[in-house]
Amino acid sequence: MSETPANGRTPLDRTPQWAALGKHRAELGEQHLRGLFAADPDRGTRYTLQVGDLFVDYSKHLVTDRTLELLRELAAATGVAELRDAMFRGEKINTTEGRAVLHTALRAPRGAVVEVDGENVVPAVHAVLDKMAAFSERVRSGEWTGHTGKRIRNVVNIGIGGSDLGPAMAYEVLRSYTDRDLTVRFVSNVDGADLHEAVRDLDAAETLFVVASKTFTTIETVTNAVVARGWLLEQLGAGDEAVAKHFVALSTNAQGVADFGIDTANMFEFWDWVGGRYSYDSAIGLSLMIAIGAERFREMLDGFHLVDEHFRTAPAEQNVPLLLGLLGVWYGSFFDAQAHAVLPYSHYLSKFTAYLQQLDMESNGKSVDREGNPVDWQTGPVVWGTPGTNGQHAYYQLLHQGTKLIPADFLGFAQPVADLQPALVAQHDLLMANFFAQTQALAFGKTAEEVAAEGVPAELVPHKTFRGNHPTTTILAAELTPSVLGQLVALYEHKVFVQGAVWNIDSFDQWGVELGKVLAKKIEPALLTGEGTEALDASTANLVGRYRELRGR
Ligand code: F6P
């Protein structure tokens, strides 16, 4: 059991609301979704909510009205709304880093007031957006040329984590809105193969590198950017004077940018109150904005803002991020669910779940509370998933008949994207038939009696039976537009926030990534010269020795 923390907050698992949920869970027992639907013919319409363009069906969850009531009571008791309001007010709720958490200010409309340390940050946000828009337009129109006078046809974003996953994901999602004459690529891995493959067929004279790094100290990004600069200058046979036309930076660290050799006039700024994984709607989105244009980018920001406002103002009963966050708490602690699947039925969302992995797992993969006490409850789940229908032919077997409970979100769209040829448009109904069929099968399954009634031999009946009772959320929108993408991302951002608030963890730091970075710095010289190998643990020392042998050292 956790000790009562210094701030007097009762540990989550000792609150009466937690106890009430535990009791309720025991009473629910093995209640099946078949029974819940049979008992309430309106359940399929009653357990739905609308936020912006997103229609959210949560009827296929293992909950009753009482469960939802108890979960909302838990949210009230753990101060979710108070922490939310503190976030929107610009208070330093990222306590271990002493920072405000204001990604919501990045999409606040011009004229709004959001203060950090007494200063309204909205004018600066819009000044950067305007600078990005002007630059994007110059690149898109061909006015911005490279060192040799050729127009830019290739954009290579170099960044990692939050400085890669967001723009890379959104570029894929909004591909049908992009300027198809531009080639846009994303390089993140310190594995040289990444940069190699990204530039090998590009004309350097037509290539713009966008170096994206909040800190401008991240080893992968700086290493790749140095090599990219070398490649560019060698290809062009030019000196450092060529850099200004081919490199721009997205960062909070002007000094680091200048030290790298990028003119700070070509730097697009953001601020320490924007977390890396919450940053692609800041300057970090520049590559995306070049690809889709400033107008579409602003539509996306409006989508974010719409959900921000919903989260800030909607009553608890209708608050979608609150609901989704609480459902995750319910399954994690009361069903011992370890994972959460996000299964988009859109090819364009192929990188969406990878993006959510950082958003969710870097935010809520914590095991001490805000005061540093170990927590005794489940925190963030393993988030995973790939687009349907591909997953159906790979791992859905485990979802349907495995031993694990894995709640899943199904994301689908009524309209196929524009500009598909008619035969491909026709395929959309087949895609969506699968989308609806899967949540139906997961929820209701197929009983042994139903299988036997089909004449299946007795020995095969258990193999062909589907237990069902696998909870899912269905999120359906008319179309995958820039605004809808913004709405979806904001929805997940706030869901993650709700869970962190209930669990009393700091969702906005990421100390867990540091140890590996420090150790890698120590191991690198050992790989090169063998020096320091003896100080390593026996396993690592042996592996380093084997590696050196294989490298011929
Ligand atoms: O190592 C983790 C991390 O700090 C992420 O939180 C961040 O998104 C990523 O590295 C990249 O950091 P930066 O933008 O400073 O290069």
Coordinates of C-alpha atoms and ligand atoms in Angstrom, one line a residue:
M1 CA 0.0 0.0 0.0
S2 CA 1.2 3.5 -0.7
E3 CA 1.8 5.8 2.2
T4 CA -0.5 8.8 2.5
P5 CA 1.3 11.3 0.4
A6 CA 2.7 14.6 1.7
N7 CA 0.0 16.6 0.0
G8 CA -2.7 14.7 2.0
R9 CA -4.3 13.1 -1.0
T10 CA -5.7 9.7 -0.2
P11 CA -4.1 7.1 -2.4
L12 CA -6.4 6.1 -5.1
D13 CA -6.9 2.5 -3.9
R14 CA -7.9 3.7 -0.5
T15 CA -10.7 6.1 -1.6
P16 CA -14.3 5.0 -1.0
Q17 CA -15.0 5.5 -4.7
W18 CA -12.3 2.9 -5.5
A19 CA -13.8 0.5 -3.0
A20 CA -17.3 1.1 -4.4
L21 CA -16.0 0.2 -7.9
G22 CA -14.4 -2.9 -6.6
K23 CA -17.6 -4.0 -5.0
H24 CA -19.6 -3.2 -8.1
R25 CA -17.1 -5.2 -10.2
A26 CA -17.7 -8.2 -8.0
E27 CA -21.4 -7.8 -8.3
L28 CA -21.2 -7.6 -12.1
G29 CA -19.4 -10.9 -12.1
E30 CA -19.3 -12.5 -15.5
Q31 CA -22.1 -10.4 -16.9
H32 CA -22.2 -10.8 -20.7
L33 CA -22.8 -8.1 -23.2
R34 CA -25.5 -10.3 -24.7
G35 CA -27.3 -10.0 -21.4
L36 CA -26.7 -6.2 -21.1
F37 CA -28.1 -5.6 -24.6
A38 CA -31.1 -8.0 -24.0
A39 CA -32.0 -6.1 -20.8
D40 CA -31.9 -2.7 -22.4
P41 CA -33.2 -2.5 -26.0
D42 CA -32.1 1.2 -26.1
R43 CA -28.5 0.5 -25.1
G44 CA -27.2 0.8 -28.7
T45 CA -28.5 4.3 -29.0
R46 CA -28.4 5.4 -25.4
Y47 CA -24.7 4.7 -24.9
T48 CA -23.5 7.1 -27.7
L49 CA -22.1 10.6 -27.7
Q50 CA -21.3 13.1 -30.3
V51 CA -18.3 15.5 -30.2
G52 CA -17.8 17.6 -33.3
D53 CA -17.8 15.2 -36.2
L54 CA -17.1 12.2 -34.1
F55 CA -19.9 9.8 -33.2
V56 CA -18.8 7.7 -30.3
D57 CA -20.6 4.4 -29.5
Y58 CA -19.6 2.9 -26.1
S59 CA -22.5 0.5 -25.8
K60 CA -20.2 -2.5 -26.3
H61 CA -18.5 -1.9 -23.0
L62 CA -18.8 -4.0 -19.9
V63 CA -20.5 -1.2 -18.0
T64 CA -23.9 -0.3 -16.7
D65 CA -25.4 3.1 -15.7
R66 CA -24.1 2.4 -12.2
T67 CA -20.6 1.7 -13.4
L68 CA -20.5 5.0 -15.3
E69 CA -21.9 6.8 -12.3
L70 CA -19.2 5.3 -10.0
L71 CA -16.5 6.1 -12.5
R72 CA -17.6 9.7 -12.7
E73 CA -17.6 9.8 -8.9
L74 CA -14.0 8.6 -9.0
A75 CA -13.1 11.3 -11.4
A76 CA -14.7 13.9 -9.1
A77 CA -12.9 12.5 -6.1
T78 CA -9.6 12.5 -7.8
G79 CA -9.9 16.1 -9.0
V80 CA -9.8 15.5 -12.7
A81 CA -11.8 18.7 -13.5
E82 CA -9.7 20.8 -11.2
L83 CA -6.4 19.6 -12.8
R84 CA -7.9 20.1 -16.3
D85 CA -8.8 23.7 -15.4
A86 CA -5.3 24.2 -13.9
M87 CA -3.8 22.9 -17.2
F88 CA -5.9 25.3 -19.3
R89 CA -5.0 28.2 -17.0
G90 CA -1.3 27.6 -17.6
E91 CA -0.4 26.4 -14.2
K92 CA 2.7 24.3 -13.9
I93 CA 1.1 21.0 -13.6
N94 CA 4.2 19.2 -14.9
T95 CA 5.6 19.4 -11.5
T96 CA 8.8 17.3 -11.9
E97 CA 9.9 19.6 -14.7
G98 CA 8.3 22.8 -13.3
R99 CA 6.5 23.5 -16.5
A100 CA 3.1 24.5 -17.7
V101 CA 1.3 22.1 -20.1
L102 CA -0.3 24.2 -22.7
H103 CA -0.6 22.4 -26.0
T104 CA -4.2 23.7 -26.0
A105 CA -2.8 27.2 -26.5
L106 CA -1.3 26.1 -29.8
R107 CA -4.8 25.9 -31.2
A108 CA -6.4 28.7 -29.4
P109 CA -8.0 31.2 -31.8
R110 CA -6.4 34.5 -32.5
G111 CA -7.5 36.9 -29.8
A112 CA -7.8 34.3 -27.1
V113 CA -5.9 34.9 -23.9
V114 CA -3.8 32.1 -22.3
E115 CA -1.2 33.2 -19.8
V116 CA 2.0 31.6 -18.7
D117 CA 3.8 33.5 -15.9
G118 CA 1.5 36.5 -16.5
E119 CA 2.2 36.7 -20.2
N120 CA -0.4 36.0 -22.9
V121 CA 1.2 33.4 -25.2
V122 CA -1.5 33.4 -27.9
P123 CA 0.0 36.3 -29.9
A124 CA 3.4 34.5 -30.1
V125 CA 1.6 31.3 -31.1
H126 CA -0.1 33.0 -34.0
A127 CA 3.1 34.9 -35.0
V128 CA 4.9 31.6 -35.5
L129 CA 1.9 30.1 -37.3
D130 CA 1.9 33.2 -39.6
K131 CA 5.7 32.8 -40.2
M132 CA 5.2 29.1 -41.0
A133 CA 2.4 29.9 -43.4
A134 CA 4.5 32.5 -45.2
F135 CA 7.4 30.1 -45.5
S136 CA 5.2 27.2 -46.6
E137 CA 3.7 29.3 -49.3
R138 CA 7.1 30.3 -50.6
V139 CA 8.1 26.7 -50.8
R140 CA 4.9 25.5 -52.3
S141 CA 4.8 28.3 -54.9
G142 CA 8.4 27.8 -55.9
E143 CA 9.4 31.2 -54.8
W144 CA 11.8 29.7 -52.2
T145 CA 14.7 28.2 -54.2
G146 CA 17.7 26.2 -53.2
H147 CA 21.3 27.3 -53.4
T148 CA 21.5 26.7 -57.2
G149 CA 18.2 28.5 -57.9
K150 CA 16.2 25.3 -58.4
R151 CA 12.8 25.2 -56.7
I152 CA 12.3 22.8 -53.7
R153 CA 10.6 19.6 -54.6
N154 CA 11.7 17.4 -51.7
V155 CA 11.2 18.0 -48.0
V156 CA 13.1 15.8 -45.5
N157 CA 12.0 16.2 -41.9
I158 CA 14.8 15.0 -39.5
G159 CA 13.5 14.5 -35.9
I160 CA 12.6 11.7 -33.5
G161 CA 9.8 10.9 -31.0
G162 CA 7.5 13.9 -30.8
S163 CA 9.5 15.7 -33.5
D164 CA 8.8 12.9 -36.0
L165 CA 5.8 10.8 -35.1
G166 CA 3.2 13.6 -35.2
P167 CA 4.1 15.2 -38.5
A168 CA 4.9 11.8 -40.1
M169 CA 1.5 10.4 -39.0
A170 CA -0.4 13.5 -40.1
Y171 CA 1.3 13.6 -43.4
E172 CA 0.1 10.0 -44.1
V173 CA -3.4 10.7 -42.8
L174 CA -3.8 13.8 -45.0
R175 CA -1.9 12.5 -48.0
S176 CA -4.9 13.1 -50.2
Y177 CA -4.7 16.8 -49.3
T178 CA -1.0 17.1 -50.0
D179 CA 0.7 18.7 -52.9
R180 CA 1.5 15.6 -54.9
D181 CA 4.4 17.3 -56.7
L182 CA 6.3 17.5 -53.4
T183 CA 8.2 14.5 -52.0
V184 CA 8.0 14.6 -48.2
R185 CA 10.0 12.1 -46.1
F186 CA 10.7 11.6 -42.4
V187 CA 14.0 10.5 -41.0
S188 CA 14.2 9.6 -37.4
N189 CA 16.4 6.5 -36.7
V190 CA 20.1 6.9 -35.9
D191 CA 20.4 3.7 -38.0
G192 CA 22.2 5.3 -41.1
A193 CA 19.9 3.2 -43.3
D194 CA 17.0 5.7 -42.6
L195 CA 18.8 8.7 -43.9
H196 CA 20.4 6.7 -46.7
E197 CA 17.0 5.5 -48.0
A198 CA 15.4 8.9 -47.6
V199 CA 17.9 10.8 -49.7
R200 CA 19.4 8.3 -52.1
D201 CA 17.2 9.2 -55.1
L202 CA 16.8 12.9 -54.3
D203 CA 18.4 15.8 -56.1
A204 CA 20.1 17.8 -53.3
A205 CA 19.6 21.0 -55.2
E206 CA 15.8 20.5 -54.8
T207 CA 15.9 19.3 -51.2
L208 CA 15.0 21.2 -48.0
F209 CA 15.9 19.6 -44.7
V210 CA 13.6 20.5 -41.8
V211 CA 15.5 19.8 -38.6
A212 CA 12.9 19.3 -35.8
S213 CA 14.1 19.1 -32.2
K214 CA 12.6 20.7 -29.2
T215 CA 15.9 20.6 -27.3
F216 CA 18.2 20.5 -30.3
T217 CA 20.4 18.2 -28.3
T218 CA 18.9 14.8 -29.3
I219 CA 21.7 12.6 -30.4
E220 CA 19.8 10.9 -33.2
T221 CA 18.6 14.1 -34.8
V222 CA 21.8 16.1 -34.4
T223 CA 23.8 13.1 -35.9
N224 CA 21.5 12.7 -38.8
A225 CA 21.4 16.5 -39.4
V226 CA 25.2 16.7 -39.5
V227 CA 25.4 13.9 -42.0
A228 CA 22.6 15.4 -44.1
R229 CA 24.4 18.7 -44.2
G230 CA 27.6 16.9 -45.3
W231 CA 25.6 15.1 -48.0
L232 CA 24.0 18.3 -49.3
L233 CA 27.3 20.2 -49.5
E234 CA 29.1 17.4 -51.2
Q235 CA 26.3 16.8 -53.7
L236 CA 26.2 20.5 -54.5
G237 CA 29.9 21.0 -54.4
A238 CA 29.2 24.0 -52.2
G239 CA 30.4 25.5 -49.0
D240 CA 28.5 26.4 -45.8
E241 CA 26.8 29.3 -47.6
A242 CA 24.4 26.7 -49.2
V243 CA 23.1 25.7 -45.8
A244 CA 20.8 28.7 -45.3
K245 CA 18.7 27.7 -48.4
H246 CA 18.4 24.1 -47.6
F247 CA 18.1 23.8 -43.8
V248 CA 15.5 25.2 -41.4
A249 CA 15.1 24.4 -37.8
L250 CA 12.1 23.8 -35.5
S251 CA 13.1 24.2 -31.9
T252 CA 12.9 25.9 -28.5
N253 CA 16.7 26.2 -28.5
A254 CA 17.9 29.2 -30.6
Q255 CA 21.5 28.8 -29.3
G256 CA 21.7 25.1 -30.3
V257 CA 20.3 26.0 -33.7
A258 CA 22.8 28.7 -34.3
D259 CA 25.7 26.5 -33.1
F260 CA 24.6 23.9 -35.6
G261 CA 25.0 26.5 -38.3
I262 CA 21.4 27.2 -39.2
D263 CA 20.5 30.9 -39.4
T264 CA 18.0 31.6 -36.6
A265 CA 16.0 33.7 -39.2
N266 CA 15.2 30.2 -40.5
M267 CA 14.1 28.9 -37.2
F268 CA 10.5 28.4 -36.2
E269 CA 10.1 28.6 -32.5
F270 CA 8.0 26.9 -29.9
W271 CA 8.1 26.8 -26.1
D272 CA 9.0 24.7 -23.1
W273 CA 5.3 24.5 -22.2
V274 CA 4.7 22.3 -25.3
G275 CA 5.6 18.7 -24.6
G276 CA 7.4 16.9 -27.4
R277 CA 4.6 14.3 -27.9
Y278 CA 2.0 17.2 -27.8
S279 CA 3.9 19.3 -30.3
Y280 CA 2.9 18.5 -33.9
D281 CA 0.4 21.3 -34.0
S282 CA 3.3 23.7 -33.2
A283 CA 6.2 24.7 -35.4
I284 CA 7.0 20.9 -35.4
G285 CA 4.2 20.6 -38.0
L286 CA 6.1 22.7 -40.6
S287 CA 6.8 19.8 -42.9
L288 CA 3.1 18.9 -42.7
M289 CA 2.1 22.5 -43.4
I290 CA 4.4 22.7 -46.5
A291 CA 2.7 19.5 -47.7
I292 CA -1.0 20.4 -47.1
G293 CA -0.8 24.3 -47.1
A294 CA -1.6 26.7 -44.3
E295 CA -5.3 26.7 -44.8
R296 CA -5.7 23.0 -44.2
F297 CA -3.3 23.2 -41.3
R298 CA -5.5 25.8 -39.7
E299 CA -8.6 23.6 -40.3
M300 CA -6.8 20.9 -38.4
L301 CA -6.0 23.3 -35.5
D302 CA -9.7 24.2 -35.4
G303 CA -10.5 20.5 -35.0
F304 CA -8.2 20.3 -32.1
H305 CA -9.7 23.4 -30.5
L306 CA -13.2 22.1 -30.9
V307 CA -12.4 19.1 -28.8
D308 CA -10.4 21.2 -26.3
E309 CA -13.5 23.2 -25.7
H310 CA -15.7 20.1 -25.4
F311 CA -13.3 18.6 -22.8
R312 CA -13.1 21.9 -20.9
T313 CA -16.9 22.6 -20.8
A314 CA -19.0 19.5 -21.5
P315 CA -20.7 18.0 -18.4
A316 CA -19.2 14.8 -17.1
E317 CA -22.1 12.7 -18.6
Q318 CA -21.3 13.9 -22.1
N319 CA -17.6 14.5 -21.9
V320 CA -16.1 12.0 -24.3
P321 CA -12.4 12.2 -23.3
L322 CA -13.5 11.8 -19.7
L323 CA -15.5 8.8 -20.6
L324 CA -12.8 7.1 -22.6
G325 CA -10.2 7.8 -19.9
L326 CA -12.4 6.3 -17.2
L327 CA -13.2 3.2 -19.3
G328 CA -9.4 2.6 -19.5
V329 CA -9.1 2.9 -15.7
W330 CA -12.0 0.5 -15.3
Y331 CA -10.4 -2.2 -17.5
G332 CA -6.9 -1.7 -16.2
S333 CA -7.7 -2.0 -12.5
F334 CA -10.9 -4.0 -12.4
F335 CA -10.3 -6.5 -15.2
D336 CA -6.5 -6.5 -15.1
A337 CA -6.4 -5.5 -18.8
Q338 CA -2.8 -4.8 -19.8
A339 CA -3.2 -3.6 -23.3
H340 CA -5.4 -1.3 -25.4
A341 CA -5.8 -1.7 -29.2
V342 CA -6.5 1.1 -31.5
L343 CA -7.7 -0.3 -34.9
P344 CA -8.3 2.3 -37.6
Y345 CA -10.3 1.2 -40.6
S346 CA -8.5 3.6 -42.9
H347 CA -5.3 3.0 -44.7
Y348 CA -4.4 6.7 -44.2
L349 CA -4.3 6.1 -40.4
S350 CA -1.5 3.6 -40.8
K351 CA 0.8 5.5 -38.5
F352 CA -1.9 6.7 -36.1
T353 CA -1.4 4.0 -33.5
A354 CA 2.4 4.4 -33.5
Y355 CA 1.8 8.1 -32.8
L356 CA -0.6 7.2 -30.0
Q357 CA 2.0 4.9 -28.5
Q358 CA 4.3 7.8 -27.7
L359 CA 1.4 10.0 -26.6
D360 CA 0.0 7.4 -24.2
M361 CA 2.9 5.3 -23.2
E362 CA 5.4 8.1 -22.7
S363 CA 2.8 10.0 -20.8
N364 CA 1.3 7.4 -18.6
G365 CA 4.0 4.7 -18.4
K366 CA 4.8 5.7 -14.8
S367 CA 5.0 3.8 -11.5
V368 CA 5.3 6.6 -9.0
D369 CA 2.7 9.2 -8.2
R370 CA 3.2 12.9 -8.3
E371 CA 4.8 12.9 -4.9
G372 CA 7.2 10.0 -5.8
N373 CA 5.3 7.3 -3.9
P374 CA 5.0 3.9 -5.7
V375 CA 1.6 3.4 -7.1
D376 CA -0.4 0.2 -6.3
W377 CA -2.6 0.4 -9.3
Q378 CA -2.3 -0.2 -13.0
T379 CA -1.2 2.9 -15.0
G380 CA -0.9 3.2 -18.8
P381 CA -1.6 0.2 -21.0
V382 CA 0.4 -1.2 -23.8
V383 CA -1.1 0.6 -26.8
W384 CA -0.9 -1.1 -30.2
G385 CA -2.7 -1.8 -33.4
T386 CA -2.6 -1.5 -37.2
P387 CA -5.3 -0.7 -39.7
G388 CA -8.1 -3.1 -40.5
T389 CA -8.6 -5.2 -42.4
N390 CA -5.0 -6.3 -42.3
G391 CA -5.0 -7.0 -38.6
Q392 CA -8.0 -9.4 -39.1
H393 CA -5.7 -11.7 -41.1
A394 CA -2.9 -11.5 -38.5
Y395 CA -3.6 -11.0 -34.8
Y396 CA -7.4 -10.7 -34.5
Q397 CA -7.4 -14.5 -33.7
L398 CA -6.0 -13.6 -30.3
L399 CA -8.6 -10.8 -29.8
H400 CA -11.5 -13.2 -30.6
Q401 CA -10.4 -16.4 -28.9
G402 CA -7.2 -15.7 -26.9
T403 CA -7.1 -15.5 -23.1
K404 CA -6.5 -11.8 -22.8
L405 CA -9.0 -9.0 -22.4
I406 CA -7.9 -6.2 -24.8
P407 CA -10.3 -3.3 -25.0
A408 CA -10.1 -1.8 -28.5
D409 CA -11.1 1.4 -30.3
F410 CA -12.4 1.0 -33.8
L411 CA -12.1 4.1 -36.0
G412 CA -14.0 4.3 -39.2
F413 CA -15.3 6.8 -41.8
A414 CA -18.5 6.8 -43.9
Q415 CA -16.9 8.4 -46.9
P416 CA -13.9 7.1 -48.7
V417 CA -11.3 9.8 -49.4
A418 CA -11.8 11.9 -52.5
D419 CA -10.0 11.2 -55.8
L420 CA -10.2 7.4 -55.6
Q421 CA -11.2 5.7 -58.9
P422 CA -14.8 4.5 -58.9
A423 CA -13.9 0.8 -58.4
L424 CA -11.9 1.7 -55.3
V425 CA -14.7 3.9 -54.0
A426 CA -16.9 0.8 -54.2
Q427 CA -14.6 -1.1 -52.0
H428 CA -15.3 1.2 -49.1
D429 CA -18.5 -0.6 -48.2
L430 CA -16.6 -3.8 -48.0
L431 CA -14.0 -2.2 -45.7
M432 CA -16.8 -0.8 -43.5
A433 CA -18.8 -4.1 -43.4
N434 CA -15.7 -5.6 -41.8
F435 CA -15.4 -2.7 -39.4
F436 CA -19.0 -3.2 -38.1
A437 CA -18.7 -7.0 -38.2
Q438 CA -15.6 -7.1 -36.0
T439 CA -17.1 -5.2 -33.1
Q440 CA -20.2 -7.2 -33.4
A441 CA -18.3 -10.5 -33.3
L442 CA -16.1 -9.3 -30.4
A443 CA -19.1 -8.3 -28.3
F444 CA -21.5 -11.1 -28.9
G445 CA -19.4 -14.0 -30.1
K446 CA -21.0 -17.2 -31.1
T447 CA -22.2 -19.7 -28.5
A448 CA -21.5 -23.4 -28.4
E449 CA -25.2 -24.0 -29.0
E450 CA -25.2 -21.8 -32.1
V451 CA -22.1 -23.6 -33.4
A452 CA -23.6 -27.1 -32.7
A453 CA -26.9 -26.1 -34.4
E454 CA -24.9 -25.6 -37.6
G455 CA -24.1 -29.3 -37.6
V456 CA -20.4 -28.8 -36.5
P457 CA -19.0 -32.1 -35.1
A458 CA -19.0 -32.1 -31.3
E459 CA -15.2 -32.2 -31.1
L460 CA -14.8 -29.1 -33.1
V461 CA -17.5 -27.1 -31.3
P462 CA -15.1 -25.6 -28.7
H463 CA -12.7 -24.5 -31.4
K464 CA -15.4 -22.7 -33.3
T465 CA -17.1 -21.1 -30.3
F466 CA -16.5 -17.4 -29.7
R467 CA -16.9 -16.3 -26.1
G468 CA -17.5 -12.7 -27.1
N469 CA -17.7 -10.1 -24.3
H470 CA -14.7 -8.2 -25.7
P471 CA -15.2 -4.5 -25.1
T472 CA -14.9 -2.0 -27.9
T473 CA -15.5 1.7 -28.6
T474 CA -16.6 2.6 -32.1
I475 CA -15.7 6.1 -33.4
L476 CA -17.4 7.0 -36.6
A477 CA -17.0 10.2 -38.7
A478 CA -18.3 11.2 -42.0
E479 CA -14.9 11.8 -43.6
L480 CA -11.2 11.9 -42.6
T481 CA -10.6 15.6 -43.0
P482 CA -7.9 17.8 -41.4
S483 CA -10.4 19.0 -38.8
V484 CA -11.4 15.4 -38.0
L485 CA -7.7 14.4 -37.5
G486 CA -7.3 17.3 -35.1
Q487 CA -10.4 16.2 -33.3
L488 CA -9.2 12.6 -33.0
V489 CA -5.8 13.6 -31.7
A490 CA -7.2 16.1 -29.1
L491 CA -9.6 13.4 -28.0
Y492 CA -6.7 11.0 -27.3
E493 CA -4.6 13.7 -25.7
H494 CA -7.3 14.5 -23.2
K495 CA -8.1 10.8 -22.6
V496 CA -4.5 10.3 -21.6
F497 CA -4.8 13.4 -19.4
V498 CA -7.8 12.0 -17.6
Q499 CA -6.1 8.8 -16.8
G500 CA -3.0 10.5 -15.5
A501 CA -5.1 12.7 -13.3
V502 CA -7.0 9.7 -11.8
W503 CA -3.8 7.7 -11.3
N504 CA -2.1 10.8 -9.8
I505 CA 0.9 10.6 -12.0
D506 CA 2.8 13.3 -13.9
S507 CA 1.7 12.5 -17.5
F508 CA 4.0 15.2 -18.9
D509 CA 7.5 14.2 -17.9
Q510 CA 9.5 11.2 -19.4
W511 CA 12.4 10.4 -17.1
G512 CA 12.2 6.8 -18.2
V513 CA 13.9 7.6 -21.4
E514 CA 17.0 9.0 -19.8
L515 CA 18.9 5.9 -18.4
G516 CA 19.2 4.2 -21.8
K517 CA 20.6 7.4 -23.3
V518 CA 23.3 7.8 -20.6
L519 CA 24.3 4.1 -20.9
A520 CA 24.5 4.3 -24.7
K521 CA 27.0 7.1 -24.3
K522 CA 29.2 4.9 -22.1
I523 CA 28.9 1.9 -24.3
E524 CA 29.7 3.6 -27.6
P525 CA 33.5 4.0 -26.8
A526 CA 33.6 0.4 -25.6
L527 CA 32.3 -0.7 -29.1
L528 CA 34.9 1.4 -30.8
T529 CA 38.0 0.6 -28.7
G530 CA 37.0 -1.9 -26.2
E531 CA 37.9 0.6 -23.5
G532 CA 35.7 0.4 -20.4
T533 CA 34.2 -3.0 -21.3
E534 CA 35.5 -4.5 -18.1
A535 CA 33.4 -2.1 -16.1
L536 CA 30.2 -3.4 -17.8
D537 CA 28.0 -6.1 -16.3
A538 CA 28.9 -9.6 -17.4
S539 CA 26.2 -10.0 -20.0
T540 CA 26.7 -6.7 -21.7
A541 CA 30.5 -7.1 -21.6
N542 CA 30.2 -10.4 -23.3
L543 CA 27.8 -9.0 -25.9
V544 CA 30.1 -6.1 -26.6
G545 CA 33.0 -8.4 -27.0
R546 CA 31.0 -10.6 -29.5
Y547 CA 29.9 -7.5 -31.4
R548 CA 33.5 -6.2 -31.7
E549 CA 34.6 -9.6 -33.0
L550 CA 31.8 -9.6 -35.6
R551 CA 32.8 -6.0 -36.6
G552 CA 36.3 -7.3 -37.1
R553 CA 37.7 -5.1 -34.3
Ligands
F6P1 O1 13.7 10.8 -25.6 C1 12.4 11.1 -25.5 C2 12.1 12.5 -26.1 O2 12.6 13.4 -25.2 C3 10.7 12.7 -26.4 O3 9.9 13.0 -25.4 C4 10.8 13.7 -27.5 O4 9.6 13.8 -28.2 C5 11.9 13.2 -28.3 O5 12.8 12.7 -27.3 C6 12.6 14.2 -29.2 O6 13.1 15.2 -28.5 P1 13.6 16.6 -29.2 O7 12.4 17.1 -29.9 O8 14.1 17.5 -28.1 O9 14.7 16.2 -30.2

